[in-house]
PDB file of C-alpha atoms and ligand atoms in Angstrom:
ATOM      1  CA  MET Q   1      13.878  23.491  25.228  1.00  0.00           C
ATOM      2  CA  ALA Q   2      11.427  21.206  27.020  1.00  0.00           C
ATOM      3  CA  ARG Q   3       8.389  22.669  28.773  1.00  0.00           C
ATOM      4  CA  HIS Q   4       9.603  21.777  32.288  1.00  0.00           C
ATOM      5  CA  ASP Q   5      13.327  22.508  31.936  1.00  0.00           C
ATOM      6  CA  GLY Q   6      14.170  24.269  35.221  1.00  0.00           C
ATOM      7  CA  THR Q   7      11.115  22.927  37.046  1.00  0.00           C
ATOM      8  CA  ILE Q   8      11.818  21.420  40.445  1.00  0.00           C
ATOM      9  CA  ALA Q   9       8.642  19.717  41.582  1.00  0.00           C
ATOM     10  CA  VAL Q  10       7.347  17.998  44.676  1.00  0.00           C
ATOM     11  CA  VAL Q  11       4.678  15.419  43.799  1.00  0.00           C
ATOM     12  CA  THR Q  12       2.916  13.942  46.824  1.00  0.00           C
ATOM     13  CA  GLY Q  13       1.765  10.333  46.712  1.00  0.00           C
ATOM     14  CA  ALA Q  14       3.942   9.723  43.650  1.00  0.00           C
ATOM     15  CA  GLY Q  15       4.738   6.154  44.686  1.00  0.00           C
ATOM     16  CA  HIS Q  16       1.680   4.787  42.943  1.00  0.00           C
ATOM     17  CA  GLY Q  17      -1.083   5.324  40.400  1.00  0.00           C
ATOM     18  CA  ILE Q  18      -1.761   8.798  39.068  1.00  0.00           C
ATOM     19  CA  GLY Q  19       1.013  10.403  41.142  1.00  0.00           C
ATOM     20  CA  ARG Q  20       3.624   8.099  39.599  1.00  0.00           C
ATOM     21  CA  SER Q  21       2.368   9.028  36.116  1.00  0.00           C
ATOM     22  CA  ILE Q  22       2.493  12.741  37.003  1.00  0.00           C
ATOM     23  CA  ALA Q  23       6.097  12.404  38.208  1.00  0.00           C
ATOM     24  CA  SER Q  24       7.107  10.507  35.033  1.00  0.00           C
ATOM     25  CA  GLN Q  25       5.385  13.006  32.754  1.00  0.00           C
ATOM     26  CA  LEU Q  26       7.016  16.014  34.451  1.00  0.00           C
ATOM     27  CA  VAL Q  27      10.434  14.357  34.208  1.00  0.00           C
ATOM     28  CA  ALA Q  28       9.817  13.457  30.547  1.00  0.00           C
ATOM     29  CA  GLU Q  29       9.233  17.175  29.973  1.00  0.00           C
ATOM     30  CA  GLY Q  30      12.440  18.245  31.726  1.00  0.00           C
ATOM     31  CA  ALA Q  31      11.591  18.528  35.445  1.00  0.00           C
ATOM     32  CA  ALA Q  32      13.405  17.139  38.460  1.00  0.00           C
ATOM     33  CA  VAL Q  33      10.912  15.567  40.885  1.00  0.00           C
ATOM     34  CA  ALA Q  34      10.859  14.921  44.613  1.00  0.00           C
ATOM     35  CA  VAL Q  35       8.573  11.960  45.314  1.00  0.00           C
ATOM     36  CA  LEU Q  36       6.952  12.745  48.672  1.00  0.00           C
ATOM     37  CA  GLU Q  37       5.438   9.501  49.990  1.00  0.00           C
ATOM     38  CA  ILE Q  38       4.384   7.795  53.189  1.00  0.00           C
ATOM     39  CA  ASP Q  39       5.206   4.432  51.566  1.00  0.00           C
ATOM     40  CA  GLU Q  40       8.989   4.230  51.234  1.00  0.00           C
ATOM     41  CA  PRO Q  41       9.263   1.105  49.001  1.00  0.00           C
ATOM     42  CA  LYS Q  42       6.713   2.468  46.534  1.00  0.00           C
ATOM     43  CA  GLY Q  43       8.219   5.967  46.515  1.00  0.00           C
ATOM     44  CA  SER Q  44      11.734   4.593  46.059  1.00  0.00           C
ATOM     45  CA  GLU Q  45      10.505   2.428  43.190  1.00  0.00           C
ATOM     46  CA  THR Q  46       9.183   5.530  41.376  1.00  0.00           C
ATOM     47  CA  VAL Q  47      12.536   7.246  41.901  1.00  0.00           C
ATOM     48  CA  SER Q  48      14.459   4.198  40.601  1.00  0.00           C
ATOM     49  CA  GLN Q  49      12.277   4.048  37.486  1.00  0.00           C
ATOM     50  CA  ILE Q  50      12.901   7.737  36.771  1.00  0.00           C
ATOM     51  CA  VAL Q  51      16.644   7.573  37.434  1.00  0.00           C
ATOM     52  CA  GLU Q  52      17.047   4.403  35.352  1.00  0.00           C
ATOM     53  CA  ALA Q  53      15.331   6.233  32.475  1.00  0.00           C
ATOM     54  CA  GLY Q  54      17.891   9.065  32.801  1.00  0.00           C
ATOM     55  CA  GLY Q  55      15.817  11.554  34.840  1.00  0.00           C
ATOM     56  CA  ARG Q  56      16.443  13.398  38.120  1.00  0.00           C
ATOM     57  CA  ALA Q  57      14.386  12.416  41.161  1.00  0.00           C
ATOM     58  CA  ALA Q  58      14.666  12.034  44.934  1.00  0.00           C
ATOM     59  CA  PHE Q  59      12.571  10.250  47.528  1.00  0.00           C
ATOM     60  CA  VAL Q  60      11.389  12.186  50.590  1.00  0.00           C
ATOM     61  CA  LYS Q  61       9.356  10.395  53.227  1.00  0.00           C
ATOM     62  CA  ALA Q  62       6.447  12.091  54.978  1.00  0.00           C
ATOM     63  CA  ASP Q  63       2.950  11.496  56.199  1.00  0.00           C
ATOM     64  CA  ILE Q  64       1.180  14.591  54.869  1.00  0.00           C
ATOM     65  CA  THR Q  65      -1.157  14.639  57.877  1.00  0.00           C
ATOM     66  CA  ASN Q  66       1.889  15.594  59.991  1.00  0.00           C
ATOM     67  CA  ALA Q  67       2.884  19.243  59.371  1.00  0.00           C
ATOM     68  CA  ASP Q  68       6.350  18.790  60.932  1.00  0.00           C
ATOM     69  CA  GLN Q  69       7.165  15.802  58.718  1.00  0.00           C
ATOM     70  CA  VAL Q  70       5.981  17.770  55.684  1.00  0.00           C
ATOM     71  CA  GLU Q  71       8.219  20.732  56.527  1.00  0.00           C
ATOM     72  CA  THR Q  72      11.219  18.406  56.992  1.00  0.00           C
ATOM     73  CA  ALA Q  73      10.443  16.687  53.683  1.00  0.00           C
ATOM     74  CA  PHE Q  74      10.360  19.984  51.771  1.00  0.00           C
ATOM     75  CA  ALA Q  75      13.736  20.943  53.270  1.00  0.00           C
ATOM     76  CA  ALA Q  76      15.102  17.531  52.209  1.00  0.00           C
ATOM     77  CA  ALA Q  77      13.645  17.908  48.705  1.00  0.00           C
ATOM     78  CA  GLU Q  78      15.370  21.277  48.284  1.00  0.00           C
ATOM     79  CA  ASN Q  79      18.659  19.897  49.633  1.00  0.00           C
ATOM     80  CA  ALA Q  80      18.515  17.092  47.101  1.00  0.00           C
ATOM     81  CA  LEU Q  81      17.236  18.894  44.014  1.00  0.00           C
ATOM     82  CA  GLY Q  82      17.163  22.691  44.556  1.00  0.00           C
ATOM     83  CA  PRO Q  83      14.438  25.330  45.082  1.00  0.00           C
ATOM     84  CA  VAL Q  84      10.963  23.916  44.562  1.00  0.00           C
ATOM     85  CA  ASN Q  85       8.861  25.876  42.058  1.00  0.00           C
ATOM     86  CA  LEU Q  86       6.048  23.370  41.452  1.00  0.00           C
ATOM     87  CA  LEU Q  87       3.950  21.496  44.000  1.00  0.00           C
ATOM     88  CA  VAL Q  88       1.485  18.817  42.922  1.00  0.00           C
ATOM     89  CA  ASN Q  89      -0.829  17.772  45.761  1.00  0.00           C
ATOM     90  CA  ASN Q  90      -1.825  14.271  44.665  1.00  0.00           C
ATOM     91  CA  ALA Q  91      -1.648  12.023  47.762  1.00  0.00           C
ATOM     92  CA  ALA Q  92      -5.046  10.887  48.949  1.00  0.00           C
ATOM     93  CA  PHE Q  93      -6.910   8.284  50.927  1.00  0.00           C
ATOM     94  CA  THR Q  94     -10.471   6.965  50.846  1.00  0.00           C
ATOM     95  CA  ASP Q  95     -12.280   3.945  52.153  1.00  0.00           C
ATOM     96  CA  ALA Q  96     -15.375   4.804  50.132  1.00  0.00           C
ATOM     97  CA  GLY Q  97     -17.971   4.658  52.907  1.00  0.00           C
ATOM     98  CA  ASP Q  98     -21.405   6.291  52.874  1.00  0.00           C
ATOM     99  CA  LEU Q  99     -22.926   8.528  55.551  1.00  0.00           C
ATOM    100  CA  LYS Q 100     -25.127   5.750  56.958  1.00  0.00           C
ATOM    101  CA  GLY Q 101     -22.312   3.245  57.370  1.00  0.00           C
ATOM    102  CA  MET Q 102     -19.390   5.533  58.092  1.00  0.00           C
ATOM    103  CA  GLY Q 103     -17.615   5.630  61.441  1.00  0.00           C
ATOM    104  CA  LEU Q 104     -16.345   8.881  62.931  1.00  0.00           C
ATOM    105  CA  ASP Q 105     -12.752   7.718  62.445  1.00  0.00           C
ATOM    106  CA  SER Q 106     -13.341   7.334  58.731  1.00  0.00           C
ATOM    107  CA  TRP Q 107     -14.724  10.887  58.414  1.00  0.00           C
ATOM    108  CA  HIS Q 108     -11.753  12.350  60.298  1.00  0.00           C
ATOM    109  CA  ARG Q 109      -9.168  10.293  58.392  1.00  0.00           C
ATOM    110  CA  GLU Q 110     -10.476  11.320  54.951  1.00  0.00           C
ATOM    111  CA  ILE Q 111     -10.619  15.008  55.875  1.00  0.00           C
ATOM    112  CA  ASP Q 112      -7.190  14.737  57.470  1.00  0.00           C
ATOM    113  CA  VAL Q 113      -5.320  13.169  54.538  1.00  0.00           C
ATOM    114  CA  ASN Q 114      -7.191  14.769  51.650  1.00  0.00           C
ATOM    115  CA  LEU Q 115      -7.754  18.320  52.949  1.00  0.00           C
ATOM    116  CA  ASN Q 116      -5.433  18.918  55.905  1.00  0.00           C
ATOM    117  CA  GLY Q 117      -2.585  17.072  54.181  1.00  0.00           C
ATOM    118  CA  THR Q 118      -2.981  19.245  51.094  1.00  0.00           C
ATOM    119  CA  TYR Q 119      -2.971  22.347  53.280  1.00  0.00           C
ATOM    120  CA  HIS Q 120       0.196  21.218  55.117  1.00  0.00           C
ATOM    121  CA  CYS Q 121       2.069  20.924  51.803  1.00  0.00           C
ATOM    122  CA  ILE Q 122       0.808  24.311  50.587  1.00  0.00           C
ATOM    123  CA  ARG Q 123       1.801  25.833  53.917  1.00  0.00           C
ATOM    124  CA  ALA Q 124       5.327  24.418  53.556  1.00  0.00           C
ATOM    125  CA  VAL Q 125       5.838  25.592  49.977  1.00  0.00           C
ATOM    126  CA  LEU Q 126       4.305  29.091  50.092  1.00  0.00           C
ATOM    127  CA  PRO Q 127       7.071  30.912  51.986  1.00  0.00           C
ATOM    128  CA  ARG Q 128       9.667  29.249  49.770  1.00  0.00           C
ATOM    129  CA  MET Q 129       7.907  30.279  46.566  1.00  0.00           C
ATOM    130  CA  ARG Q 130       7.160  33.799  47.842  1.00  0.00           C
ATOM    131  CA  SER Q 131      10.772  34.462  48.767  1.00  0.00           C
ATOM    132  CA  ARG Q 132      11.833  33.516  45.225  1.00  0.00           C
ATOM    133  CA  GLY Q 133       9.187  35.428  43.290  1.00  0.00           C
ATOM    134  CA  GLY Q 134       6.656  32.696  42.543  1.00  0.00           C
ATOM    135  CA  GLY Q 135       5.775  29.185  41.533  1.00  0.00           C
ATOM    136  CA  ALA Q 136       2.847  26.950  40.659  1.00  0.00           C
ATOM    137  CA  ILE Q 137       0.625  24.640  42.677  1.00  0.00           C
ATOM    138  CA  VAL Q 138      -1.670  22.018  41.162  1.00  0.00           C
ATOM    139  CA  ASN Q 139      -4.104  20.282  43.502  1.00  0.00           C
ATOM    140  CA  ILE Q 140      -5.701  16.999  42.477  1.00  0.00           C
ATOM    141  CA  ALA Q 141      -9.355  17.332  43.430  1.00  0.00           C
ATOM    142  CA  SER Q 142     -12.109  15.110  41.976  1.00  0.00           C
ATOM    143  CA  VAL Q 143     -15.480  15.351  40.284  1.00  0.00           C
ATOM    144  CA  ASN Q 144     -16.660  14.131  43.711  1.00  0.00           C
ATOM    145  CA  GLY Q 145     -15.797  17.587  45.031  1.00  0.00           C
ATOM    146  CA  MET Q 146     -18.118  19.167  42.440  1.00  0.00           C
ATOM    147  CA  ARG Q 147     -21.212  16.900  42.480  1.00  0.00           C
ATOM    148  CA  TYR Q 148     -22.532  14.004  44.575  1.00  0.00           C
ATOM    149  CA  PHE Q 149     -21.163  10.665  43.374  1.00  0.00           C
ATOM    150  CA  GLY Q 150     -21.137   8.887  46.753  1.00  0.00           C
ATOM    151  CA  ASN Q 151     -18.237   8.808  49.198  1.00  0.00           C
ATOM    152  CA  PRO Q 152     -19.243  11.897  51.227  1.00  0.00           C
ATOM    153  CA  SER Q 153     -16.209  12.409  53.480  1.00  0.00           C
ATOM    154  CA  TYR Q 154     -13.793  12.175  50.544  1.00  0.00           C
ATOM    155  CA  SER Q 155     -16.101  14.461  48.542  1.00  0.00           C
ATOM    156  CA  ALA Q 156     -16.298  17.053  51.319  1.00  0.00           C
ATOM    157  CA  ALA Q 157     -12.502  17.048  51.555  1.00  0.00           C
ATOM    158  CA  LYS Q 158     -12.133  17.462  47.782  1.00  0.00           C
ATOM    159  CA  ALA Q 159     -14.675  20.328  47.798  1.00  0.00           C
ATOM    160  CA  GLY Q 160     -12.465  21.888  50.469  1.00  0.00           C
ATOM    161  CA  VAL Q 161      -9.417  21.406  48.247  1.00  0.00           C
ATOM    162  CA  ILE Q 162     -11.237  23.234  45.430  1.00  0.00           C
ATOM    163  CA  ASN Q 163     -12.059  26.203  47.646  1.00  0.00           C
ATOM    164  CA  LEU Q 164      -8.537  26.225  49.102  1.00  0.00           C
ATOM    165  CA  THR Q 165      -7.253  26.397  45.522  1.00  0.00           C
ATOM    166  CA  MET Q 166      -9.215  29.613  45.013  1.00  0.00           C
ATOM    167  CA  SER Q 167      -8.015  31.104  48.315  1.00  0.00           C
ATOM    168  CA  VAL Q 168      -4.358  30.475  47.470  1.00  0.00           C
ATOM    169  CA  ALA Q 169      -4.783  31.809  43.921  1.00  0.00           C
ATOM    170  CA  SER Q 170      -6.438  34.980  45.239  1.00  0.00           C
ATOM    171  CA  GLU Q 171      -4.151  35.675  48.192  1.00  0.00           C
ATOM    172  CA  PHE Q 172      -0.832  34.858  46.535  1.00  0.00           C
ATOM    173  CA  GLY Q 173      -1.268  35.878  42.908  1.00  0.00           C
ATOM    174  CA  ARG Q 174       0.674  39.077  43.540  1.00  0.00           C
ATOM    175  CA  ASP Q 175       3.565  36.949  44.803  1.00  0.00           C
ATOM    176  CA  GLY Q 176       3.734  35.283  41.393  1.00  0.00           C
ATOM    177  CA  ILE Q 177       2.100  32.096  42.649  1.00  0.00           C
ATOM    178  CA  ARG Q 178      -0.526  30.341  40.538  1.00  0.00           C
ATOM    179  CA  CYS Q 179      -2.778  27.715  42.080  1.00  0.00           C
ATOM    180  CA  ASN Q 180      -5.147  25.487  40.114  1.00  0.00           C
ATOM    181  CA  ALA Q 181      -7.023  22.234  40.579  1.00  0.00           C
ATOM    182  CA  VAL Q 182      -7.566  19.241  38.317  1.00  0.00           C
ATOM    183  CA  SER Q 183     -10.764  17.253  38.913  1.00  0.00           C
ATOM    184  CA  PRO Q 184     -10.536  13.741  37.482  1.00  0.00           C
ATOM    185  CA  GLY Q 185     -13.544  11.529  36.870  1.00  0.00           C
ATOM    186  CA  SER Q 186     -12.974   7.761  37.133  1.00  0.00           C
ATOM    187  CA  VAL Q 187      -9.366   6.810  36.415  1.00  0.00           C
ATOM    188  CA  ARG Q 188      -8.200   3.268  35.568  1.00  0.00           C
ATOM    189  CA  THR Q 189      -5.900   2.680  38.555  1.00  0.00           C
ATOM    190  CA  ASP Q 190      -5.356  -0.155  40.998  1.00  0.00           C
ATOM    191  CA  ASN Q 191      -5.881   1.867  44.163  1.00  0.00           C
ATOM    192  CA  ILE Q 192      -7.664   0.116  47.027  1.00  0.00           C
ATOM    193  CA  THR Q 193     -11.162   1.268  46.044  1.00  0.00           C
ATOM    194  CA  TRP Q 194     -10.866   0.257  42.401  1.00  0.00           C
ATOM    195  CA  THR Q 195      -9.201  -3.055  43.316  1.00  0.00           C
ATOM    196  CA  ILE Q 196     -12.183  -3.980  45.514  1.00  0.00           C
ATOM    197  CA  ARG Q 197     -14.648  -2.892  42.811  1.00  0.00           C
ATOM    198  CA  GLN Q 198     -12.750  -4.860  40.161  1.00  0.00           C
ATOM    199  CA  GLN Q 199     -12.779  -7.960  42.370  1.00  0.00           C
ATOM    200  CA  LYS Q 200     -16.583  -7.655  42.491  1.00  0.00           C
ATOM    201  CA  ASP Q 201     -16.872  -6.900  38.766  1.00  0.00           C
ATOM    202  CA  PRO Q 202     -13.832  -7.261  36.459  1.00  0.00           C
ATOM    203  CA  GLY Q 203     -15.693  -5.231  33.809  1.00  0.00           C
ATOM    204  CA  VAL Q 204     -16.270  -2.221  36.074  1.00  0.00           C
ATOM    205  CA  PHE Q 205     -14.211   0.253  34.008  1.00  0.00           C
ATOM    206  CA  GLU Q 206     -15.878  -0.777  30.751  1.00  0.00           C
ATOM    207  CA  LYS Q 207     -19.347  -0.463  32.350  1.00  0.00           C
ATOM    208  CA  LEU Q 208     -18.473   2.942  33.757  1.00  0.00           C
ATOM    209  CA  GLY Q 209     -17.168   4.092  30.402  1.00  0.00           C
ATOM    210  CA  ARG Q 210     -20.703   4.370  29.021  1.00  0.00           C
ATOM    211  CA  TRP Q 211     -21.442   7.218  31.480  1.00  0.00           C
ATOM    212  CA  TYR Q 212     -18.664   9.271  29.949  1.00  0.00           C
ATOM    213  CA  PRO Q 213     -19.352  11.191  26.710  1.00  0.00           C
ATOM    214  CA  LEU Q 214     -15.926  10.128  25.406  1.00  0.00           C
ATOM    215  CA  GLY Q 215     -16.921   6.507  26.022  1.00  0.00           C
ATOM    216  CA  ARG Q 216     -14.174   5.485  28.427  1.00  0.00           C
ATOM    217  CA  VAL Q 217     -12.733   6.188  31.866  1.00  0.00           C
ATOM    218  CA  ALA Q 218      -9.449   8.143  32.110  1.00  0.00           C
ATOM    219  CA  GLU Q 219      -5.982   6.649  31.984  1.00  0.00           C
ATOM    220  CA  PRO Q 220      -3.503   8.075  34.553  1.00  0.00           C
ATOM    221  CA  MET Q 221      -1.623   9.843  31.744  1.00  0.00           C
ATOM    222  CA  ASP Q 222      -4.776  11.819  30.842  1.00  0.00           C
ATOM    223  CA  ILE Q 223      -4.546  13.395  34.291  1.00  0.00           C
ATOM    224  CA  ALA Q 224      -0.744  13.749  34.219  1.00  0.00           C
ATOM    225  CA  LYS Q 225      -0.809  15.731  30.961  1.00  0.00           C
ATOM    226  CA  ALA Q 226      -3.388  18.196  32.329  1.00  0.00           C
ATOM    227  CA  VAL Q 227      -1.291  18.628  35.482  1.00  0.00           C
ATOM    228  CA  SER Q 228       1.834  19.203  33.435  1.00  0.00           C
ATOM    229  CA  PHE Q 229       0.084  21.925  31.427  1.00  0.00           C
ATOM    230  CA  LEU Q 230      -1.327  23.760  34.468  1.00  0.00           C
ATOM    231  CA  GLY Q 231       2.034  23.538  36.218  1.00  0.00           C
ATOM    232  CA  SER Q 232       3.907  25.008  33.271  1.00  0.00           C
ATOM    233  CA  ASN Q 233       4.435  28.479  31.823  1.00  0.00           C
ATOM    234  CA  ASP Q 234       2.011  27.538  29.041  1.00  0.00           C
ATOM    235  CA  ALA Q 235      -0.619  28.239  31.715  1.00  0.00           C
ATOM    236  CA  ALA Q 236       1.067  31.481  32.859  1.00  0.00           C
ATOM    237  CA  TYR Q 237      -2.225  33.432  32.977  1.00  0.00           C
ATOM    238  CA  ILE Q 238      -4.382  30.640  34.427  1.00  0.00           C
ATOM    239  CA  SER Q 239      -4.953  30.663  38.168  1.00  0.00           C
ATOM    240  CA  GLY Q 240      -7.789  29.692  40.496  1.00  0.00           C
ATOM    241  CA  VAL Q 241      -9.480  27.354  38.018  1.00  0.00           C
ATOM    242  CA  VAL Q 242     -10.845  23.858  38.518  1.00  0.00           C
ATOM    243  CA  LEU Q 243     -10.281  21.817  35.373  1.00  0.00           C
ATOM    244  CA  PRO Q 244     -12.446  18.710  35.118  1.00  0.00           C
ATOM    245  CA  VAL Q 245     -10.542  15.948  33.314  1.00  0.00           C
ATOM    246  CA  ASP Q 246     -13.570  13.727  33.033  1.00  0.00           C
ATOM    247  CA  GLY Q 247     -14.207  12.907  29.384  1.00  0.00           C
ATOM    248  CA  GLY Q 248     -17.105  15.383  29.394  1.00  0.00           C
ATOM    249  CA  MET Q 249     -19.005  13.597  32.187  1.00  0.00           C
ATOM    250  CA  LEU Q 250     -19.966  16.729  34.149  1.00  0.00           C
ATOM    251  CA  ALA Q 251     -21.254  18.332  30.969  1.00  0.00           C
ATOM    252  CA  GLY Q 252     -24.204  15.989  30.595  1.00  0.00           C
ATOM    253  CA  MET Q 253     -25.939  12.707  31.317  1.00  0.00           C
ATOM    254  CA  ASN Q 254     -25.798  10.676  28.108  1.00  0.00           C
ATOM    255  CA  VAL Q 255     -27.098   7.500  29.699  1.00  0.00           C
ATOM    256  CA  MET Q 256     -30.112   9.249  31.210  1.00  0.00           C
ATOM    257  CA  ILE Q 257     -30.977  10.839  27.890  1.00  0.00           C
ATOM    258  CA  ASP Q 258     -30.537   7.576  25.994  1.00  0.00           C
ATOM    259  CA  GLU Q 259     -32.575   5.498  28.419  1.00  0.00           C
ATOM    260  CA  PHE Q 260     -35.274   7.829  29.709  1.00  0.00           C
ATOM    261  CA  ILE Q 261     -35.752  10.853  27.519  1.00  0.00           C
ATOM    262  CA  LEU Q 262     -35.189   9.869  23.904  1.00  0.00           C
ATOM    263  CA  GLU Q 263     -36.618   6.350  24.142  1.00  0.00           C
ATOM    264  CA  ALA Q 264     -38.651   5.317  21.117  1.00  0.00           C
TER     265      ALA Q 264
HETATM  266  N1  NAD D 301      -8.265   6.824  40.741  1.00  0.00           N
HETATM  267  C1  NAD D 301      -9.354   7.550  40.482  1.00  0.00           C
HETATM  268  O1  NAD D 301     -10.327   7.075  39.858  1.00  0.00           O
HETATM  269  C2  NAD D 301      -9.413   9.011  40.914  1.00  0.00           C
HETATM  270  C3  NAD D 301     -10.539   9.775  40.544  1.00  0.00           C
HETATM  271  C4  NAD D 301     -10.602  11.115  40.917  1.00  0.00           C
HETATM  272  C5  NAD D 301      -9.569  11.669  41.656  1.00  0.00           C
HETATM  273  N2  NAD D 301      -8.485  10.907  42.019  1.00  0.00           N
HETATM  274  C6  NAD D 301      -7.437  11.547  42.792  1.00  0.00           C
HETATM  275  O2  NAD D 301      -6.198  11.346  42.143  1.00  0.00           O
HETATM  276  C7  NAD D 301      -5.145  11.277  43.119  1.00  0.00           C
HETATM  277  C8  NAD D 301      -4.366   9.979  42.966  1.00  0.00           C
HETATM  278  O3  NAD D 301      -5.277   8.892  43.057  1.00  0.00           O
HETATM  279  P1  NAD D 301      -4.783   7.371  42.877  1.00  0.00           P
HETATM  280  O4  NAD D 301      -5.987   6.600  42.508  1.00  0.00           O
HETATM  281  O5  NAD D 301      -3.569   7.324  42.024  1.00  0.00           O
HETATM  282  O6  NAD D 301      -4.410   7.046  44.403  1.00  0.00           O
HETATM  283  P2  NAD D 301      -3.518   5.859  45.021  1.00  0.00           P
HETATM  284  O7  NAD D 301      -4.241   5.429  46.260  1.00  0.00           O
HETATM  285  O8  NAD D 301      -3.209   4.831  43.988  1.00  0.00           O
HETATM  286  O9  NAD D 301      -2.168   6.585  45.402  1.00  0.00           O
HETATM  287  C9  NAD D 301      -2.133   7.523  46.429  1.00  0.00           C
HETATM  288  C10 NAD D 301      -0.720   7.599  46.955  1.00  0.00           C
HETATM  289  O10 NAD D 301      -0.728   8.523  48.065  1.00  0.00           O
HETATM  290  C11 NAD D 301       0.058   7.970  49.101  1.00  0.00           C
HETATM  291  N3  NAD D 301      -0.443   8.467  50.394  1.00  0.00           N
HETATM  292  C12 NAD D 301      -1.609   8.134  50.983  1.00  0.00           C
HETATM  293  N4  NAD D 301      -1.710   8.734  52.179  1.00  0.00           N
HETATM  294  C13 NAD D 301      -0.584   9.460  52.346  1.00  0.00           C
HETATM  295  C14 NAD D 301      -0.101  10.282  53.387  1.00  0.00           C
HETATM  296  N5  NAD D 301      -0.804  10.463  54.515  1.00  0.00           N
HETATM  297  N6  NAD D 301       1.094  10.905  53.224  1.00  0.00           N
HETATM  298  C15 NAD D 301       1.824  10.724  52.092  1.00  0.00           C
HETATM  299  N7  NAD D 301       1.426   9.932  51.072  1.00  0.00           N
HETATM  300  C16 NAD D 301       0.234   9.303  51.203  1.00  0.00           C
HETATM  301  C17 NAD D 301      -0.127   6.462  48.992  1.00  0.00           C
HETATM  302  O11 NAD D 301       0.958   5.754  49.610  1.00  0.00           O
HETATM  303  C18 NAD D 301      -0.199   6.257  47.482  1.00  0.00           C
HETATM  304  O12 NAD D 301       1.062   5.964  46.916  1.00  0.00           O
HETATM  305  C19 NAD D 301      -5.833  11.425  44.467  1.00  0.00           C
HETATM  306  O13 NAD D 301      -5.815  12.773  44.875  1.00  0.00           O
HETATM  307  C20 NAD D 301      -7.251  10.977  44.182  1.00  0.00           C
HETATM  308  O14 NAD D 301      -8.176  11.516  45.102  1.00  0.00           O
HETATM  309  C21 NAD D 301      -8.391   9.590  41.663  1.00  0.00           C
END
């Protein structure tokens, strides 16, 4: 029996990048997945890839900043696949500004997609999971929500996601609901931010790799496998945690030690 046999998951933002890898990994381990996306062509492409490979998936369109659209999308996901028992909050947006240069719109947009959007999905799934005796929620946070690495509005939203994770775990544990967060470091994806950085410096991921004790940035599947574990019964007694998937980066500053402390 595969680890996710019987899992019916909603993965937000699964039309691209890490979310697509999470959806594929869950399906590879037995799950059926609803791809909840604002971008219909990209979401449908994920579904086609899964179905062509013999898996079960459905596309549901929603902008997660709109609570009504989210509620409708969860109803559609359950109509298509059955009762949802795993939610992965992955969809996100950033335009990577700093406090000095950021407009008010940018602050509001990043809080709205990354924090309010996550809350809307949790709000839609909780009554469903409670009425059926439980389920699991995995929120994709970021190391930016745990330390300062630039990008303050995104970081504030991700810090909010981490605290929300703890609130849900505490309030709904007795309903059989587990809620955890995964905090990736840099992940080799072609999202807008990384595309711009790669245009400026094609070697950006290799340069960044030296800051990570494991000597490289993450691949999307590194994140997907951690999500799959936390969303499964293998993590049945784990709730309220924030798991950095960062190659050891938060544990220490190799580069600083090499260059400033242990110099000959
Ligand atoms: N890529 C990295 O280096 C990195 C690092 C740390 C954390 N993360 C986190 O991992 C997750 C995935 O990141 P990614 O790089 O794959 O992102 P991405 O930008 O490649 O994909 C995000 C997806 O979310 C969808 N989306 C955006 N706004 C939406 C909305 N309002 N409603 C519904 N869907 C929406 C987009 O259409 C897109 O398909 C995010 O939560 C991100 O914050 C990424």
